[in-house]
Amino acid sequence: MKLSHFNFELPNDLMAEYPAENRDESKLMVVHRETGKIEHKQFKDLINYFDEGDVMVLNNTKVFPARLYGNKEKTGARIEVFLLRELNEEQRLWDVLVDPARKIRIGNKLYFGEDESLVAEVIDNTTSRGRTLRFLYDGSYTDFRRKLRELGETPLPKYIKRDVEPEDEQRYQTIYAKHEGAVAAPTAGLHFSKHLLKRLEIKGVDFAELTLHVGLGTFNPVEVEDLSKHKMDSEELVIEEKAIEIVNNAKANKRKVCAVGTTAMRGLESAVSSEHTLNTYDGWTNKFIFPPYEFSIATAMVTNFHLPKSTLLMMVSAFMGHDLMKRAYKEAIIEGYRFYSYGDAMLII
């Protein structure tokens, strides 16, 4: 498959700027892989497609407020700094993206906060927009992390043109988020409300959790026509024994295993044993899933509607079949489904 197979016209007005008023009342398209049947529901209707003993795999990563605004020394120019990952806790070294990048060189200092209580020095160039910063802060590591949270804002995707609002702090986070480390939300999980999770639990659906800290690499554009030449950025992944037992037990009993989101799916497929069961995992993954691909663990998937030519769309195509994906997306556009992070959802079974 080539990059051009994943292009389509997406009307601008279908890009969601805000989430649905209630998490579980976004629209839900249900796509049946075997028959090609497509249904239009609300997200809370998801419960009708799962039974006792089925498993949902959730990514419990937590988004941290990764976008900071600082001022360059001397000129006072406003610089956006996007925290990607911590490189060294003791030295307070971070991989970041800066914008505008052309103004930021090695040796420059950036000042954050009205009282300029946080300072960073640029110590390396990593990519055209990438820099390594050393943060200078008088205080303990705990105080330093608290200061980053205080100065940072919710890292909404760039396509959302409005300013970040107070509600985004809560809505751009799953209700089951636990382990801080993501710079983007695992967005399929945003549709789950406490009420819906409770109803699923009462019905006997089990939950297995993994942690995949979503990086910006997930959203990097694919710039090669030959998909086998695209390289994904690595992201940190942890799958513990408890999740293994739940998932492998469900597989042994021929129950549904549903990956909630492309990140959960990528996590599962990064930890497959030679017997096609799930292994524990603690490390990094740069797994890139595109058609043709044989999935080993999940039999169902919840996901949002993705952008043209994105790696996320390629995974969906691999899971549901390319022609069915094209038909579903065409119908989604006709029916006014909302796309991307704050958009509507799809259940593929």
Coordinates of C-alpha atoms in Angstrom, one line a residue:
M1 CA 0.0 0.0 0.0
K2 CA 1.1 3.5 -0.8
L3 CA 0.7 6.8 1.0
S4 CA -1.7 8.1 -1.7
H5 CA -4.2 5.3 -0.9
F6 CA -4.9 7.1 2.4
N7 CA -5.8 10.5 1.1
F8 CA -9.3 11.9 1.1
E9 CA -11.1 15.2 1.2
L10 CA -12.0 16.2 4.8
P11 CA -14.2 19.3 5.1
N12 CA -12.7 21.8 7.6
D13 CA -16.0 22.1 9.5
L14 CA -15.8 18.4 10.6
M15 CA -12.6 19.1 12.6
A16 CA -13.8 19.1 16.2
E17 CA -12.8 22.3 18.1
Y18 CA -14.7 21.2 21.3
P19 CA -15.6 17.8 22.8
A20 CA -19.2 16.6 23.1
E21 CA -21.1 18.1 26.0
N22 CA -21.1 14.7 27.8
R23 CA -18.3 12.3 27.2
D24 CA -20.4 9.2 26.4
E25 CA -22.9 11.1 24.2
S26 CA -20.6 11.6 21.2
K27 CA -21.6 9.8 18.1
L28 CA -20.5 6.2 17.6
M29 CA -20.2 4.5 14.2
V30 CA -20.3 0.7 14.6
V31 CA -18.6 -1.2 11.8
H32 CA -19.0 -5.0 11.5
R33 CA -15.9 -6.4 9.8
E34 CA -17.3 -9.6 8.5
T35 CA -20.6 -8.3 7.1
G36 CA -19.6 -4.7 6.2
K37 CA -22.7 -3.5 8.1
I38 CA -22.5 0.1 9.4
E39 CA -24.6 1.4 12.3
H40 CA -25.0 4.9 13.8
K41 CA -25.3 5.0 17.6
Q42 CA -24.3 7.1 20.6
F43 CA -21.1 6.2 22.4
K44 CA -22.9 4.9 25.5
D45 CA -24.6 2.2 23.3
L46 CA -21.1 0.6 23.2
I47 CA -22.2 -1.5 26.1
N48 CA -24.7 -3.4 23.9
Y49 CA -21.8 -5.0 21.9
F50 CA -19.9 -6.6 24.8
D51 CA -20.8 -9.4 27.3
E52 CA -19.5 -10.9 30.5
G53 CA -15.9 -12.0 30.2
D54 CA -15.0 -9.7 27.3
V55 CA -12.1 -7.4 27.9
M56 CA -11.4 -3.8 27.2
V57 CA -7.7 -2.7 27.1
L58 CA -7.2 0.9 28.3
N59 CA -4.2 3.1 28.0
N60 CA -3.8 4.7 31.4
T61 CA -1.2 7.3 30.4
K62 CA -1.8 10.8 31.8
V63 CA -1.2 14.0 29.7
F64 CA 1.0 16.6 31.4
P65 CA 0.7 20.3 30.5
A66 CA 3.5 20.2 28.0
R67 CA 3.2 23.6 26.3
L68 CA 5.1 26.5 27.9
Y69 CA 5.6 30.1 26.8
G70 CA 8.8 31.9 27.6
N71 CA 10.7 34.9 26.6
K72 CA 14.2 35.0 25.0
E73 CA 16.8 36.9 26.9
K74 CA 17.7 40.4 25.7
T75 CA 15.1 40.5 22.8
G76 CA 12.2 39.4 25.0
A77 CA 10.8 37.5 21.9
R78 CA 7.9 35.1 22.9
I79 CA 8.9 31.5 22.3
E80 CA 6.7 28.5 22.6
V81 CA 8.4 25.5 24.2
F82 CA 6.8 22.1 23.8
L83 CA 8.1 19.5 26.3
L84 CA 8.6 16.1 24.6
R85 CA 10.4 14.0 27.2
E86 CA 12.7 14.2 30.2
L87 CA 16.2 13.1 29.4
N88 CA 17.9 13.4 32.8
E89 CA 16.0 14.0 36.1
E90 CA 19.1 15.1 38.0
Q91 CA 20.3 17.6 35.5
R92 CA 16.8 18.6 34.5
L93 CA 17.5 18.0 30.8
W94 CA 14.5 17.9 28.4
D95 CA 13.9 17.2 24.7
V96 CA 11.7 20.0 23.4
L97 CA 10.3 21.6 20.3
V98 CA 10.6 25.4 20.0
D99 CA 8.7 27.8 17.9
P100 CA 9.9 30.0 16.2
A101 CA 12.9 27.8 16.0
R102 CA 15.1 30.0 13.8
K103 CA 15.5 32.4 16.7
I104 CA 16.7 29.8 19.2
R105 CA 20.4 28.8 19.2
I106 CA 22.8 27.0 21.5
G107 CA 23.6 29.2 24.5
N108 CA 20.4 31.2 24.4
K109 CA 18.4 31.5 27.7
L110 CA 14.6 31.5 28.0
Y111 CA 12.7 32.9 30.9
F112 CA 9.3 31.5 32.1
G113 CA 6.7 33.0 34.4
E114 CA 5.9 36.6 35.2
D115 CA 8.6 36.5 38.0
E116 CA 11.0 34.6 35.6
S117 CA 11.4 32.0 38.4
L118 CA 12.2 29.3 35.8
V119 CA 15.0 29.7 33.4
A120 CA 16.2 27.3 30.6
E121 CA 19.4 27.2 28.7
V122 CA 19.6 25.7 25.1
I123 CA 22.5 23.2 25.1
D124 CA 21.9 21.3 21.8
N125 CA 20.1 21.2 18.5
T126 CA 18.4 17.9 17.8
T127 CA 16.2 18.6 14.7
S128 CA 15.1 21.7 12.8
R129 CA 12.7 22.5 15.6
G130 CA 14.1 20.3 18.3
R131 CA 16.3 21.5 21.1
T132 CA 17.7 20.1 24.3
L133 CA 17.1 22.4 27.3
R134 CA 18.7 22.4 30.7
F135 CA 16.2 24.0 33.2
L136 CA 17.7 26.1 36.0
Y137 CA 15.5 26.2 39.1
D138 CA 16.2 26.8 42.8
G139 CA 14.3 24.1 44.5
S140 CA 13.8 20.4 44.9
Y141 CA 12.9 18.1 41.9
T142 CA 9.3 17.9 43.3
D143 CA 9.1 21.7 43.3
F144 CA 10.5 21.9 39.8
R145 CA 7.9 19.5 38.4
R146 CA 5.2 21.4 40.3
K147 CA 6.5 24.6 38.6
L148 CA 6.4 23.0 35.2
R149 CA 2.8 22.0 35.8
E150 CA 1.9 25.5 37.0
L151 CA 3.4 27.2 34.0
G152 CA 2.4 24.7 31.4
E153 CA -0.9 24.5 29.5
T154 CA -2.9 21.6 28.2
P155 CA -1.2 20.6 24.9
L156 CA -4.2 20.7 22.6
P157 CA -3.3 19.7 19.0
K158 CA -2.3 22.6 16.7
Y159 CA -5.3 22.2 14.5
I160 CA -7.6 23.5 17.3
K161 CA -7.3 27.2 16.6
R162 CA -8.9 28.5 19.8
D163 CA -7.1 29.3 23.0
V164 CA -6.9 26.6 25.7
E165 CA -9.8 26.9 28.2
P166 CA -10.0 25.8 31.8
E167 CA -12.3 22.8 30.9
D168 CA -9.6 21.4 28.6
E169 CA -7.5 20.4 31.5
Q170 CA -10.1 17.8 32.5
R171 CA -11.6 17.0 29.1
Y172 CA -8.3 16.4 27.3
Q173 CA -7.6 13.6 29.8
T174 CA -9.2 10.2 30.2
I175 CA -11.0 9.6 33.5
Y176 CA -8.8 6.6 34.1
A177 CA -5.5 8.4 33.5
K178 CA -2.9 7.4 36.1
H179 CA 0.8 7.7 35.0
E180 CA 1.9 11.0 33.8
G181 CA 4.1 11.1 30.7
A182 CA 2.0 11.7 27.5
V183 CA 2.1 14.9 25.5
A184 CA -1.1 14.0 23.6
A185 CA -4.2 12.2 24.9
P186 CA -5.1 8.6 23.9
T187 CA -8.3 10.1 22.5
A188 CA -10.5 7.1 22.0
G189 CA -10.6 6.9 25.8
L190 CA -12.0 10.4 26.2
H191 CA -15.5 9.1 25.4
F192 CA -15.7 6.9 28.5
S193 CA -17.6 8.4 31.5
K194 CA -17.6 7.1 35.0
H195 CA -21.2 6.0 34.6
L196 CA -20.4 4.0 31.4
L197 CA -17.4 2.3 32.9
K198 CA -19.5 1.3 35.9
R199 CA -22.3 -0.1 33.7
L200 CA -19.7 -2.1 31.7
E201 CA -18.2 -3.4 35.0
I202 CA -21.7 -4.5 36.3
K203 CA -22.3 -6.3 33.0
G204 CA -19.1 -8.3 33.7
V205 CA -16.7 -6.7 31.2
D206 CA -13.1 -6.8 32.4
F207 CA -10.6 -4.1 32.1
A208 CA -6.8 -4.5 31.4
E209 CA -4.6 -1.5 31.6
L210 CA -1.3 -0.7 29.9
T211 CA 0.7 2.5 29.8
L212 CA 1.9 3.9 26.5
H213 CA 3.1 7.5 26.8
V214 CA 1.9 9.1 23.6
G215 CA 4.5 11.3 21.9
L216 CA 4.1 13.7 19.0
G217 CA 5.6 11.1 16.7
T218 CA 2.1 9.6 16.5
F219 CA 1.0 12.7 14.5
N220 CA 4.2 13.1 12.4
P221 CA 3.2 13.3 8.8
V222 CA 4.2 10.4 6.6
E223 CA 6.3 11.9 3.8
V224 CA 7.3 8.8 1.9
E225 CA 5.0 7.1 -0.7
D226 CA 6.4 3.7 0.2
L227 CA 5.1 3.1 3.7
S228 CA 7.7 0.6 4.6
K229 CA 10.3 3.4 4.6
H230 CA 8.4 5.5 7.3
K231 CA 10.0 5.4 10.8
M232 CA 7.9 6.0 13.9
D233 CA 9.3 7.8 16.9
S234 CA 9.8 5.5 19.9
E235 CA 7.3 5.8 22.8
E236 CA 7.6 4.3 26.3
L237 CA 5.4 1.2 27.0
V238 CA 4.7 -0.7 30.1
I239 CA 2.5 -3.8 30.3
E240 CA 2.3 -5.6 33.7
E241 CA 1.5 -9.1 34.7
K242 CA -2.1 -8.3 35.8
A243 CA -3.0 -7.1 32.3
I244 CA -1.4 -10.2 30.8
E245 CA -3.5 -12.6 32.9
I246 CA -6.7 -10.8 32.0
V247 CA -6.1 -10.6 28.3
N248 CA -4.7 -14.1 27.8
N249 CA -7.5 -15.6 29.9
A250 CA -10.1 -13.8 27.7
K251 CA -8.3 -15.1 24.5
A252 CA -8.2 -18.7 25.9
N253 CA -11.9 -18.5 26.5
K254 CA -12.6 -17.0 23.1
R255 CA -14.0 -13.7 24.5
K256 CA -13.7 -10.4 22.7
V257 CA -10.6 -8.3 23.4
C258 CA -11.2 -4.7 22.5
A259 CA -8.3 -2.2 22.2
V260 CA -9.5 1.2 23.2
G261 CA -7.5 3.4 20.8
T262 CA -4.6 3.1 18.4
T263 CA -2.1 3.5 21.3
A264 CA -3.6 0.5 23.2
M265 CA -3.5 -1.5 19.9
R266 CA 0.1 -0.6 19.2
G267 CA 1.0 -1.5 22.8
L268 CA -0.6 -4.9 22.5
E269 CA 1.0 -5.7 19.2
S270 CA 4.4 -4.7 20.5
A271 CA 4.3 -7.4 23.2
V272 CA 3.1 -10.5 21.3
S273 CA 4.7 -13.9 22.1
S274 CA 5.5 -16.5 19.5
E275 CA 2.3 -18.3 20.6
H276 CA 0.3 -15.2 19.8
T277 CA -0.4 -14.4 23.5
L278 CA 0.5 -11.2 25.3
N279 CA 3.8 -10.8 27.1
T280 CA 4.8 -8.3 29.8
Y281 CA 6.7 -5.3 28.5
D282 CA 8.8 -2.5 29.9
G283 CA 10.7 -0.5 27.3
W284 CA 10.2 1.5 24.1
T285 CA 8.2 0.7 21.0
N286 CA 8.3 2.2 17.5
K287 CA 5.8 -0.2 16.1
F288 CA 4.2 1.0 12.8
I289 CA 1.1 -0.9 11.7
F290 CA -0.1 -0.6 8.2
P291 CA -1.8 -3.0 5.7
P292 CA -1.3 -5.8 5.2
Y293 CA -1.0 -6.8 8.9
E294 CA -2.1 -9.7 10.9
F295 CA -3.3 -8.8 14.4
S296 CA -2.6 -11.2 17.2
I297 CA -4.4 -10.0 20.3
A298 CA -7.4 -7.6 19.8
T299 CA -10.6 -8.7 18.1
A300 CA -12.3 -5.3 18.4
M301 CA -11.2 -1.7 18.5
V302 CA -12.5 1.7 19.6
T303 CA -11.0 4.6 17.8
N304 CA -11.6 8.2 16.7
F305 CA -11.8 9.5 13.1
H306 CA -8.4 10.2 11.8
L307 CA -6.8 12.6 9.4
P308 CA -5.9 11.8 5.8
K309 CA -2.5 10.1 5.3
S310 CA -2.0 9.6 9.1
T311 CA -0.4 6.5 10.6
L312 CA -3.5 6.2 12.7
L313 CA -5.7 5.8 9.6
M314 CA -3.3 3.2 8.3
M315 CA -3.7 1.1 11.4
V316 CA -7.5 1.3 11.1
S317 CA -7.3 0.3 7.5
A318 CA -5.1 -2.7 8.5
F319 CA -7.7 -3.8 11.1
M320 CA -11.0 -3.3 9.2
G321 CA -9.9 -3.7 5.6
H322 CA -9.1 -0.9 3.3
D323 CA -12.2 -0.9 1.2
L324 CA -14.5 -1.0 4.2
M325 CA -12.5 1.8 5.8
K326 CA -12.9 4.0 2.8
R327 CA -16.7 3.3 2.7
A328 CA -17.0 4.0 6.5
Y329 CA -15.1 7.3 6.2
K330 CA -17.2 8.4 3.2
E331 CA -20.3 7.7 5.2
A332 CA -18.9 9.5 8.3
I333 CA -18.4 12.6 6.2
I334 CA -21.9 12.5 4.8
E335 CA -23.4 11.9 8.3
G336 CA -21.4 14.8 9.8
Y337 CA -19.2 12.8 12.2
R338 CA -16.6 15.0 13.9
F339 CA -12.9 14.2 13.3
Y340 CA -9.7 14.0 15.4
S341 CA -9.0 14.4 19.1
Y342 CA -12.2 15.9 20.3
G343 CA -14.3 14.2 17.6
D344 CA -16.7 11.2 17.5
A345 CA -15.8 7.5 17.8
M346 CA -15.9 4.3 15.8
L347 CA -16.3 0.7 17.1
I348 CA -14.8 -1.9 14.8
I349 CA -16.0 -5.4 15.6

